[in-house]
mmCIF file of C-alpha atoms and ligand atoms in Angstrom:
data_model
loop_
_atom_site.group_PDB
_atom_site.id
_atom_site.type_symbol
_atom_site.label_atom_id
_atom_site.label_comp_id
_atom_site.label_asym_id
_atom_site.label_seq_id
_atom_site.Cartn_x
_atom_site.Cartn_y
_atom_site.Cartn_z
ATOM 1 C CA MET F 1 119.679 -103.413 -27.302
ATOM 2 C CA GLN F 2 116.599 -102.311 -25.346
ATOM 3 C CA VAL F 3 114.546 -105.096 -23.811
ATOM 4 C CA ASN F 4 110.815 -104.560 -23.783
ATOM 5 C CA LEU F 5 109.956 -104.933 -20.104
ATOM 6 C CA SER F 6 106.323 -105.537 -20.819
ATOM 7 C CA SER F 7 106.986 -108.562 -23.011
ATOM 8 C CA ALA F 8 106.325 -112.145 -21.928
ATOM 9 C CA TRP F 9 108.906 -114.816 -21.112
ATOM 10 C CA ARG F 10 108.767 -118.333 -19.718
ATOM 11 C CA ILE F 11 110.077 -120.562 -17.018
ATOM 12 C CA GLY F 12 109.396 -124.011 -18.448
ATOM 13 C CA PRO F 13 105.690 -124.110 -19.246
ATOM 14 C CA VAL F 14 104.854 -121.095 -17.063
ATOM 15 C CA GLU F 15 104.289 -117.945 -19.067
ATOM 16 C CA ILE F 16 105.219 -114.739 -17.277
ATOM 17 C CA PRO F 17 103.610 -111.662 -18.823
ATOM 18 C CA THR F 18 106.242 -109.027 -17.951
ATOM 19 C CA ARG F 19 109.964 -108.896 -17.184
ATOM 20 C CA VAL F 20 109.405 -107.500 -13.687
ATOM 21 C CA VAL F 21 109.398 -109.967 -10.804
ATOM 22 C CA LEU F 22 108.318 -108.881 -7.330
ATOM 23 C CA ALA F 23 110.939 -110.048 -4.832
ATOM 24 C CA PRO F 24 110.242 -112.440 -1.993
ATOM 25 C CA MET F 25 110.614 -110.455 1.218
ATOM 26 C CA ALA F 26 110.127 -111.913 4.674
ATOM 27 C CA GLY F 27 107.760 -109.785 6.723
ATOM 28 C CA VAL F 28 106.581 -107.965 3.602
ATOM 29 C CA SER F 29 105.391 -110.306 0.826
ATOM 30 C CA VAL F 30 101.938 -111.068 2.194
ATOM 31 C CA GLN F 31 99.125 -111.856 -0.199
ATOM 32 C CA ALA F 32 97.978 -108.199 -0.230
ATOM 33 C CA PHE F 33 101.474 -107.148 -1.342
ATOM 34 C CA ARG F 34 101.596 -109.786 -4.055
ATOM 35 C CA ARG F 35 98.131 -109.012 -5.421
ATOM 36 C CA GLN F 36 99.014 -105.350 -5.513
ATOM 37 C CA GLY F 37 102.273 -106.158 -7.299
ATOM 38 C CA ARG F 38 100.415 -108.086 -10.002
ATOM 39 C CA ARG F 39 97.941 -105.231 -10.407
ATOM 40 C CA PHE F 40 100.802 -102.756 -10.943
ATOM 41 C CA GLY F 41 102.557 -104.850 -13.586
ATOM 42 C CA ALA F 42 104.748 -107.455 -11.904
ATOM 43 C CA GLY F 43 104.669 -110.506 -14.160
ATOM 44 C CA LEU F 44 105.583 -112.879 -11.356
ATOM 45 C CA VAL F 45 105.171 -112.543 -7.599
ATOM 46 C CA CYS F 46 106.750 -114.583 -4.811
ATOM 47 C CA SER F 47 105.792 -115.533 -1.307
ATOM 48 C CA GLU F 48 108.229 -114.821 1.445
ATOM 49 C CA MET F 49 110.440 -117.742 2.443
ATOM 50 C CA VAL F 50 108.507 -120.541 4.084
ATOM 51 C CA SER F 51 110.182 -122.943 6.500
ATOM 52 C CA CYS F 52 110.070 -126.557 5.327
ATOM 53 C CA ALA F 53 110.352 -127.646 8.970
ATOM 54 C CA GLY F 54 107.304 -125.498 9.773
ATOM 55 C CA LEU F 55 105.380 -127.183 6.962
ATOM 56 C CA GLU F 56 106.542 -130.616 8.096
ATOM 57 C CA HIS F 57 105.215 -129.929 11.597
ATOM 58 C CA ARG F 58 102.014 -128.391 10.261
ATOM 59 C CA ASN F 59 102.743 -125.167 12.128
ATOM 60 C CA GLU F 60 99.621 -123.026 11.745
ATOM 61 C CA ARG F 61 101.383 -119.795 10.976
ATOM 62 C CA THR F 62 103.654 -121.473 8.420
ATOM 63 C CA LEU F 63 100.689 -123.113 6.703
ATOM 64 C CA GLY F 64 99.097 -119.663 6.497
ATOM 65 C CA TYR F 65 101.818 -118.759 3.964
ATOM 66 C CA LEU F 66 100.282 -121.258 1.563
ATOM 67 C CA ARG F 67 97.143 -119.191 1.043
ATOM 68 C CA ILE F 68 97.035 -118.362 -2.640
ATOM 69 C CA ALA F 69 94.387 -116.189 -4.283
ATOM 70 C CA SER F 70 93.195 -116.859 -7.815
ATOM 71 C CA ASP F 71 94.430 -113.480 -9.075
ATOM 72 C CA GLU F 72 98.024 -113.940 -7.928
ATOM 73 C CA HIS F 73 99.110 -116.323 -10.647
ATOM 74 C CA PRO F 74 101.756 -116.822 -11.772
ATOM 75 C CA LEU F 75 103.133 -117.149 -8.258
ATOM 76 C CA ALA F 76 106.268 -118.709 -6.813
ATOM 77 C CA VAL F 77 106.277 -119.971 -3.246
ATOM 78 C CA GLN F 78 109.748 -119.975 -1.754
ATOM 79 C CA ILE F 79 110.858 -122.660 0.686
ATOM 80 C CA PHE F 80 113.972 -122.929 2.835
ATOM 81 C CA GLY F 81 115.599 -125.760 4.724
ATOM 82 C CA SER F 82 118.642 -128.001 4.607
ATOM 83 C CA ASN F 83 117.296 -131.526 4.414
ATOM 84 C CA PRO F 84 116.555 -132.787 0.887
ATOM 85 C CA ALA F 85 113.743 -135.148 1.928
ATOM 86 C CA THR F 86 111.992 -132.539 4.076
ATOM 87 C CA MET F 87 112.350 -129.960 1.329
ATOM 88 C CA ALA F 88 110.849 -132.405 -1.173
ATOM 89 C CA GLU F 89 107.875 -133.037 1.101
ATOM 90 C CA ALA F 90 107.401 -129.287 1.642
ATOM 91 C CA ALA F 91 107.516 -128.753 -2.111
ATOM 92 C CA ARG F 92 104.719 -131.293 -2.594
ATOM 93 C CA MET F 93 102.550 -129.361 -0.134
ATOM 94 C CA VAL F 94 103.331 -126.111 -1.906
ATOM 95 C CA GLU F 95 102.432 -127.611 -5.270
ATOM 96 C CA ASP F 96 99.134 -128.881 -3.830
ATOM 97 C CA ALA F 97 98.418 -125.385 -2.530
ATOM 98 C CA GLY F 98 98.484 -124.168 -6.142
ATOM 99 C CA ALA F 99 101.898 -122.538 -6.605
ATOM 100 C CA ASP F 100 103.022 -122.260 -10.223
ATOM 101 C CA LEU F 101 106.701 -122.436 -9.274
ATOM 102 C CA ILE F 102 108.640 -123.698 -6.278
ATOM 103 C CA ASP F 103 111.542 -121.420 -5.428
ATOM 104 C CA ILE F 104 114.371 -122.570 -3.170
ATOM 105 C CA ASN F 105 116.175 -120.094 -0.928
ATOM 106 C CA PHE F 106 119.977 -120.299 -1.094
ATOM 107 C CA GLY F 107 120.461 -116.663 -0.164
ATOM 108 C CA CYS F 108 119.099 -115.813 3.249
ATOM 109 C CA PRO F 109 121.983 -114.322 5.272
ATOM 110 C CA VAL F 110 120.179 -114.218 8.628
ATOM 111 C CA LYS F 111 121.929 -116.202 11.351
ATOM 112 C CA LYS F 112 118.774 -117.910 12.585
ATOM 113 C CA VAL F 113 118.532 -119.524 9.139
ATOM 114 C CA THR F 114 122.201 -119.992 8.185
ATOM 115 C CA LYS F 115 123.096 -121.727 11.446
ATOM 116 C CA THR F 116 120.671 -124.520 10.541
ATOM 117 C CA GLY F 117 122.591 -125.127 7.306
ATOM 118 C CA ALA F 118 119.880 -123.462 5.215
ATOM 119 C CA GLY F 119 119.772 -120.243 3.170
ATOM 120 C CA ALA F 120 123.121 -118.771 2.107
ATOM 121 C CA THR F 121 125.095 -121.538 3.860
ATOM 122 C CA LEU F 122 124.148 -123.839 0.992
ATOM 123 C CA LEU F 123 126.147 -121.692 -1.432
ATOM 124 C CA GLU F 124 129.237 -123.256 0.101
ATOM 125 C CA ASP F 125 127.803 -126.702 0.649
ATOM 126 C CA PRO F 126 127.354 -127.542 -3.044
ATOM 127 C CA ASP F 127 126.726 -131.278 -2.693
ATOM 128 C CA ARG F 128 123.850 -130.675 -0.295
ATOM 129 C CA ALA F 129 122.536 -127.786 -2.392
ATOM 130 C CA GLU F 130 122.503 -130.011 -5.459
ATOM 131 C CA ALA F 131 120.830 -132.850 -3.528
ATOM 132 C CA ILE F 132 118.077 -130.459 -2.392
ATOM 133 C CA VAL F 133 117.362 -129.225 -5.920
ATOM 134 C CA ARG F 134 117.376 -132.780 -7.273
ATOM 135 C CA ALA F 135 115.019 -134.069 -4.548
ATOM 136 C CA VAL F 136 112.622 -131.148 -4.936
ATOM 137 C CA SER F 137 112.603 -131.353 -8.750
ATOM 138 C CA ARG F 138 111.771 -135.060 -8.609
ATOM 139 C CA ALA F 139 108.997 -134.484 -6.070
ATOM 140 C CA VAL F 140 106.912 -131.981 -8.048
ATOM 141 C CA SER F 141 105.769 -131.432 -11.590
ATOM 142 C CA VAL F 142 105.893 -127.628 -11.525
ATOM 143 C CA PRO F 143 109.214 -125.927 -12.370
ATOM 144 C CA VAL F 144 111.716 -125.521 -9.546
ATOM 145 C CA THR F 145 113.772 -122.338 -9.339
ATOM 146 C CA VAL F 146 116.582 -121.187 -7.042
ATOM 147 C CA LYS F 147 117.410 -117.780 -5.596
ATOM 148 C CA MET F 148 121.048 -117.246 -4.604
ATOM 149 C CA ARG F 149 123.453 -114.661 -3.295
ATOM 150 C CA ARG F 150 126.984 -114.527 -4.731
ATOM 151 C CA GLY F 151 128.476 -116.463 -1.797
ATOM 152 C CA LEU F 152 129.089 -116.152 1.917
ATOM 153 C CA GLU F 153 132.118 -113.887 1.969
ATOM 154 C CA ASN F 154 132.780 -110.612 0.203
ATOM 155 C CA GLY F 155 134.194 -111.192 -3.259
ATOM 156 C CA SER F 156 133.010 -114.816 -3.316
ATOM 157 C CA ARG F 157 132.182 -116.330 -6.707
ATOM 158 C CA ALA F 158 130.536 -119.435 -5.269
ATOM 159 C CA CYS F 159 127.319 -118.782 -7.194
ATOM 160 C CA LEU F 160 129.157 -119.286 -10.505
ATOM 161 C CA ALA F 161 130.466 -122.714 -9.550
ATOM 162 C CA LEU F 162 127.131 -123.742 -8.080
ATOM 163 C CA GLY F 163 124.706 -122.360 -10.676
ATOM 164 C CA PRO F 164 125.408 -124.889 -13.481
ATOM 165 C CA ARG F 165 125.282 -127.784 -10.991
ATOM 166 C CA LEU F 166 121.854 -126.652 -9.827
ATOM 167 C CA VAL F 167 120.624 -126.483 -13.412
ATOM 168 C CA ASP F 168 121.911 -130.038 -14.006
ATOM 169 C CA ALA F 169 120.021 -131.069 -10.876
ATOM 170 C CA GLY F 170 116.776 -129.676 -12.277
ATOM 171 C CA ALA F 171 116.572 -125.918 -11.633
ATOM 172 C CA ALA F 172 114.508 -124.294 -14.382
ATOM 173 C CA SER F 173 115.615 -120.742 -13.578
ATOM 174 C CA LEU F 174 118.118 -119.004 -11.306
ATOM 175 C CA THR F 175 117.768 -115.641 -9.586
ATOM 176 C CA LEU F 176 120.985 -113.977 -8.474
ATOM 177 C CA HIS F 177 121.274 -111.229 -5.874
ATOM 178 C CA PRO F 178 124.988 -110.590 -6.328
ATOM 179 C CA ARG F 179 125.871 -109.467 -2.823
ATOM 180 C CA SER F 180 127.624 -111.715 -0.335
ATOM 181 C CA ALA F 181 125.767 -112.913 2.739
ATOM 182 C CA ARG F 182 128.234 -110.944 4.832
ATOM 183 C CA GLN F 183 127.285 -107.765 2.987
ATOM 184 C CA MET F 184 123.637 -108.129 3.958
ATOM 185 C CA TYR F 185 122.278 -105.063 2.117
ATOM 186 C CA THR F 186 125.371 -102.824 2.189
ATOM 187 C CA GLY F 187 127.450 -101.867 -0.828
ATOM 188 C CA GLU F 188 126.118 -102.559 -4.280
ATOM 189 C CA ALA F 189 124.844 -105.585 -6.138
ATOM 190 C CA ASP F 190 127.627 -106.543 -8.579
ATOM 191 C CA HIS F 191 125.720 -107.453 -11.704
ATOM 192 C CA SER F 192 128.905 -108.343 -13.588
ATOM 193 C CA LEU F 193 128.422 -111.695 -11.814
ATOM 194 C CA THR F 194 124.891 -111.890 -13.168
ATOM 195 C CA ALA F 195 126.340 -111.505 -16.670
ATOM 196 C CA GLU F 196 128.832 -114.294 -15.989
ATOM 197 C CA LEU F 197 126.100 -116.575 -14.691
ATOM 198 C CA VAL F 198 123.976 -115.960 -17.787
ATOM 199 C CA GLU F 199 126.902 -117.191 -19.914
ATOM 200 C CA LEU F 200 127.227 -120.376 -17.880
ATOM 201 C CA VAL F 201 123.652 -121.674 -17.857
ATOM 202 C CA ASP F 202 120.976 -122.311 -20.459
ATOM 203 C CA VAL F 203 117.991 -121.420 -18.250
ATOM 204 C CA PRO F 204 116.538 -117.937 -17.666
ATOM 205 C CA VAL F 205 118.399 -115.846 -15.094
ATOM 206 C CA VAL F 206 116.654 -113.144 -13.070
ATOM 207 C CA ALA F 207 118.708 -110.176 -11.842
ATOM 208 C CA SER F 208 117.984 -109.040 -8.291
ATOM 209 C CA GLY F 209 119.522 -106.122 -6.445
ATOM 210 C CA ASP F 210 119.251 -102.352 -6.619
ATOM 211 C CA ILE F 211 116.679 -102.233 -9.417
ATOM 212 C CA THR F 212 115.002 -98.964 -8.558
ATOM 213 C CA SER F 213 114.041 -97.408 -11.884
ATOM 214 C CA ARG F 214 113.239 -98.274 -15.456
ATOM 215 C CA ALA F 215 116.563 -96.855 -16.592
ATOM 216 C CA ARG F 216 118.433 -99.097 -14.151
ATOM 217 C CA ALA F 217 116.365 -102.118 -15.184
ATOM 218 C CA GLN F 218 117.200 -101.479 -18.849
ATOM 219 C CA VAL F 219 120.916 -101.187 -18.133
ATOM 220 C CA VAL F 220 120.973 -104.392 -16.078
ATOM 221 C CA LEU F 221 119.023 -106.366 -18.689
ATOM 222 C CA ALA F 222 121.169 -105.053 -21.534
ATOM 223 C CA THR F 223 124.515 -105.624 -19.811
ATOM 224 C CA THR F 224 123.795 -109.006 -18.246
ATOM 225 C CA GLY F 225 121.542 -110.813 -20.694
ATOM 226 C CA ALA F 226 119.218 -111.641 -17.804
ATOM 227 C CA GLU F 227 115.679 -112.515 -18.780
ATOM 228 C CA ALA F 228 113.985 -110.362 -16.139
ATOM 229 C CA VAL F 229 114.646 -108.052 -13.209
ATOM 230 C CA MET F 230 113.458 -108.529 -9.651
ATOM 231 C CA VAL F 231 112.308 -105.539 -7.618
ATOM 232 C CA GLY F 232 112.403 -105.643 -3.831
ATOM 233 C CA ARG F 233 112.897 -102.652 -1.576
ATOM 234 C CA ALA F 234 111.909 -100.141 -4.257
ATOM 235 C CA ALA F 235 108.399 -101.636 -4.239
ATOM 236 C CA GLN F 236 107.891 -101.393 -0.479
ATOM 237 C CA GLY F 237 105.031 -98.954 -0.042
ATOM 238 C CA ASN F 238 105.595 -97.946 -3.633
ATOM 239 C CA PRO F 239 103.774 -100.086 -6.185
ATOM 240 C CA TRP F 240 104.089 -97.116 -8.568
ATOM 241 C CA ALA F 241 107.782 -98.042 -8.904
ATOM 242 C CA ILE F 242 106.737 -101.391 -10.395
ATOM 243 C CA ARG F 243 104.528 -99.611 -12.900
ATOM 244 C CA GLU F 244 107.332 -97.254 -13.820
ATOM 245 C CA ILE F 245 109.853 -100.079 -14.233
ATOM 246 C CA ALA F 246 107.421 -102.191 -16.242
ATOM 247 C CA GLY F 247 107.051 -99.224 -18.567
ATOM 248 C CA GLU F 248 103.679 -97.753 -17.835
ATOM 249 C CA SER F 249 104.593 -94.716 -15.825
ATOM 250 C CA ARG F 250 101.837 -92.214 -15.233
ATOM 251 C CA GLY F 251 104.009 -89.955 -13.075
ATOM 252 C CA ASP F 252 103.988 -89.631 -9.318
ATOM 253 C CA PRO F 253 100.727 -90.625 -7.650
ATOM 254 C CA ALA F 254 98.534 -87.963 -6.061
ATOM 255 C CA ARG F 255 98.209 -87.995 -2.252
ATOM 256 C CA GLU F 256 94.681 -89.363 -2.534
ATOM 257 C CA GLU F 257 95.898 -92.282 -4.613
ATOM 258 C CA VAL F 258 98.640 -93.082 -2.119
ATOM 259 C CA VAL F 259 96.203 -93.038 0.790
ATOM 260 C CA ALA F 260 93.639 -95.137 -1.083
ATOM 261 C CA GLU F 261 96.240 -97.811 -1.905
ATOM 262 C CA LEU F 262 97.489 -97.816 1.677
ATOM 263 C CA LEU F 263 93.968 -98.196 3.040
ATOM 264 C CA LEU F 264 93.179 -101.020 0.635
ATOM 265 C CA PHE F 265 96.411 -102.668 1.770
ATOM 266 C CA VAL F 266 95.426 -102.198 5.431
ATOM 267 C CA ARG F 267 92.003 -103.761 4.890
ATOM 268 C CA GLU F 268 93.341 -106.702 2.894
ATOM 269 C CA THR F 269 96.056 -107.352 5.444
ATOM 270 C CA VAL F 270 93.509 -107.418 8.257
ATOM 271 C CA ARG F 271 91.520 -110.014 6.333
ATOM 272 C CA GLU F 272 94.675 -112.037 5.834
ATOM 273 C CA LEU F 273 96.437 -111.808 9.188
ATOM 274 C CA GLY F 274 93.668 -110.815 11.563
ATOM 275 C CA GLU F 275 93.491 -107.396 13.249
ATOM 276 C CA ARG F 276 96.049 -108.043 15.994
ATOM 277 C CA ARG F 277 98.885 -109.283 13.776
ATOM 278 C CA ALA F 278 98.065 -106.757 11.057
ATOM 279 C CA THR F 279 98.324 -103.825 13.485
ATOM 280 C CA SER F 280 101.999 -104.423 14.199
ATOM 281 C CA PHE F 281 102.817 -105.771 10.713
ATOM 282 C CA LEU F 282 101.538 -102.582 9.096
ATOM 283 C CA LYS F 283 103.560 -100.066 11.123
ATOM 284 C CA LYS F 284 106.610 -100.209 8.838
ATOM 285 C CA PHE F 285 104.399 -99.663 5.800
ATOM 286 C CA TYR F 286 103.225 -96.213 6.969
ATOM 287 C CA GLY F 287 106.728 -94.809 6.603
ATOM 288 C CA TRP F 288 107.176 -96.559 3.253
ATOM 289 C CA TYR F 289 103.898 -95.303 1.768
ATOM 290 C CA LEU F 290 103.930 -91.833 3.200
ATOM 291 C CA GLY F 291 107.688 -91.163 2.885
ATOM 292 C CA SER F 292 109.647 -89.586 0.023
ATOM 293 C CA GLY F 293 108.141 -86.193 0.849
ATOM 294 C CA ARG F 294 104.563 -87.359 0.356
ATOM 295 C CA PHE F 295 103.566 -86.505 3.943
ATOM 296 C CA PRO F 296 105.381 -84.843 6.871
ATOM 297 C CA ARG F 297 107.506 -87.119 9.054
ATOM 298 C CA ALA F 298 105.485 -86.266 12.153
ATOM 299 C CA PHE F 299 102.344 -87.642 10.530
ATOM 300 C CA LYS F 300 103.968 -91.016 9.834
ATOM 301 C CA GLN F 301 105.085 -91.202 13.445
ATOM 302 C CA GLU F 302 101.641 -90.270 14.667
ATOM 303 C CA LEU F 303 100.111 -93.179 12.741
ATOM 304 C CA THR F 304 102.441 -95.715 14.332
ATOM 305 C CA GLN F 305 101.348 -94.530 17.796
ATOM 306 C CA LEU F 306 97.630 -95.043 17.181
ATOM 307 C CA GLU F 307 96.114 -98.057 18.874
ATOM 308 C CA THR F 308 93.548 -99.233 16.381
ATOM 309 C CA LEU F 309 93.462 -99.505 12.633
ATOM 310 C CA ALA F 310 90.109 -97.698 12.637
ATOM 311 C CA GLN F 311 91.946 -94.669 14.045
ATOM 312 C CA VAL F 312 94.654 -95.026 11.387
ATOM 313 C CA GLU F 313 92.000 -95.069 8.691
ATOM 314 C CA GLU F 314 90.257 -92.005 10.111
ATOM 315 C CA ARG F 315 93.482 -89.970 10.345
ATOM 316 C CA LEU F 316 94.522 -90.912 6.814
ATOM 317 C CA LEU F 317 91.160 -89.933 5.384
ATOM 318 C CA SER F 318 91.219 -86.626 7.261
ATOM 319 C CA LYS F 319 94.481 -85.776 5.448
ATOM 320 C CA ALA F 320 93.203 -86.877 2.037
ATOM 321 C CA PRO F 321 89.376 -86.894 1.998
ATOM 322 C CA GLY F 322 89.281 -87.607 -1.730
ATOM 323 C CA ALA F 323 90.828 -91.021 -1.038
ATOM 324 C CA ALA F 324 87.485 -92.399 0.203
ATOM 325 C CA PHE F 325 86.045 -92.363 -3.297
ATOM 326 C CA LEU F 326 89.178 -93.942 -4.824
ATOM 327 C CA LEU F 327 89.219 -96.602 -2.128
ATOM 328 C CA ALA F 328 85.588 -97.524 -2.777
ATOM 329 C CA ARG F 329 86.397 -97.878 -6.475
ATOM 330 C CA LEU F 330 89.476 -99.987 -5.805
ATOM 331 C CA GLU F 331 87.513 -102.249 -3.476
ATOM 332 C CA GLN F 332 84.843 -102.701 -6.089
ATOM 333 C CA GLU F 333 87.313 -103.449 -8.868
ATOM 334 C CA HIS F 334 89.572 -105.680 -6.799
ATOM 335 C CA ALA F 335 87.296 -107.586 -4.486
ATOM 336 C CA PRO F 336 89.007 -110.419 -2.595
ATOM 337 C CA ALA F 337 89.631 -113.238 -5.044
ATOM 338 C CA ALA F 338 88.735 -116.858 -4.429
ATOM 339 C CA GLU F 339 91.449 -118.872 -2.727
ATOM 340 C CA THR F 340 92.581 -122.390 -3.485
ATOM 341 C CA GLU F 341 90.881 -124.731 -1.024
ATOM 342 C CA LEU F 342 93.550 -126.460 0.994
ATOM 343 C CA ASP F 343 93.098 -129.954 2.223
ATOM 344 C CA LEU F 344 94.863 -129.244 5.504
ATOM 345 C CA PRO F 345 93.674 -130.249 8.951
ATOM 346 C CA ILE F 346 93.700 -126.774 10.454
ATOM 347 C CA SER F 347 91.818 -123.503 10.371
ATOM 348 C CA ILE F 348 94.248 -121.120 8.775
ATOM 349 C CA TYR F 349 91.598 -118.823 7.381
ATOM 350 C CA GLY F 350 90.568 -115.594 9.042
ATOM 351 C CA GLY F 351 94.017 -114.665 10.316
ATOM 352 C CA GLY F 352 94.866 -115.032 13.975
HETATM 353 C C1 FMN J 1 112.889 -107.102 4.276
HETATM 354 C C2 FMN J 1 113.490 -108.066 3.294
HETATM 355 C C3 FMN J 1 113.151 -109.399 3.350
HETATM 356 C C4 FMN J 1 113.692 -110.306 2.429
HETATM 357 N N1 FMN J 1 113.288 -111.608 2.477
HETATM 358 C C5 FMN J 1 113.713 -112.465 1.512
HETATM 359 C C6 FMN J 1 113.196 -113.796 1.445
HETATM 360 O O1 FMN J 1 112.326 -114.203 2.240
HETATM 361 N N2 FMN J 1 113.681 -114.607 0.472
HETATM 362 C C7 FMN J 1 114.625 -114.187 -0.438
HETATM 363 O O2 FMN J 1 115.038 -114.955 -1.297
HETATM 364 N N3 FMN J 1 115.101 -112.930 -0.414
HETATM 365 C C8 FMN J 1 114.652 -112.059 0.523
HETATM 366 N N4 FMN J 1 115.097 -110.761 0.511
HETATM 367 C C9 FMN J 1 116.015 -110.324 -0.560
HETATM 368 C C10 FMN J 1 115.232 -109.724 -1.744
HETATM 369 O O3 FMN J 1 114.414 -110.689 -2.350
HETATM 370 C C11 FMN J 1 116.176 -109.105 -2.792
HETATM 371 O O4 FMN J 1 116.965 -110.124 -3.363
HETATM 372 C C12 FMN J 1 117.098 -108.047 -2.194
HETATM 373 O O5 FMN J 1 116.366 -107.175 -1.354
HETATM 374 C C13 FMN J 1 117.801 -107.224 -3.275
HETATM 375 O O6 FMN J 1 116.862 -106.580 -4.099
HETATM 376 P P1 FMN J 1 116.427 -105.008 -3.931
HETATM 377 O O7 FMN J 1 117.690 -104.204 -4.011
HETATM 378 O O8 FMN J 1 115.514 -104.785 -5.088
HETATM 379 O O9 FMN J 1 115.764 -104.869 -2.592
HETATM 380 C C14 FMN J 1 114.593 -109.867 1.446
HETATM 381 C C15 FMN J 1 114.936 -108.510 1.400
HETATM 382 C C16 FMN J 1 114.397 -107.612 2.295
HETATM 383 C C17 FMN J 1 114.775 -106.165 2.191
#
């Protein structure tokens, strides 16, 4: 049976207008990325993982992740940590910042995170994982969701033992990226586990991993019974993939459209992170936007060597002069949206 990807579904009281969820990605999922994702048809967008210890210590950069614009909703903010009480306190701050959902990270395979007992480590520390979900669910009134990998080691089925326990503890939805932590991003996501998880729990399951086209999304939804698909790497520098997967494909974008979207992204990121941080943050995006044969490799490299973003803008417009008009239109139609006022004792606005 074909699932209509542009139909609505729910996590608790939160209505999500399409079956495409934009993945949380550290170093990628800034507000500009999330707003763009919503504009291209993602029904739900997620912040990158936010450290609960950073929130506890009121770290300025960490608090910056709590900036939420009015046109991002519905939005999940993802937190990570290993202490139930600290996670509960972080969740309260995230709820106050205006998140519609609190997502808990039980999947991060990076050593810096796993060695603290957080992220994927919790897949094999079920009592603690359950205590975290219970503490967070009790602390907030918005739905709490969990994103998992399959387990730590290749072939692990830890997620299947843990999933139902997390639902009993209060999780309103589970997202599964069925690779092991050891696999990182190698091999393939084994969505037969997603199908097994769907059978075991009575909350919506989101399938994450290797969703790169509408055809793939349809197969995964049909064979797993998942409620929605999550799109990560395929959307990096390619919001058109989201549109295609959500079912509104208008074919490949023209060069001018690609450049206009990239320039809008550059400008929004500067507003969000400040010029200095944005300059290095953006370098990886040039390859993503301009790759796949859209522009010659040498041009992408040239952009990463330029010192200022004004130079980047000038070079891009010289290659696609028609983009200036499209950019002006995009800026007019998608002016920066109002942000939730945060009652926090620091100046996190204006980047830096
Ligand atoms: C650069 C990068 C950063 C990521 N950061 C996070 C993160 O902060 N939290 C999380 O739960 N998953 C994170 N992931 C995993 C993705 O959300 C997703 O589950 C995974 O990439 C598989 O989906 P894909 O094949 O569509 O990329 C990250 C993935 C990438 C590539």
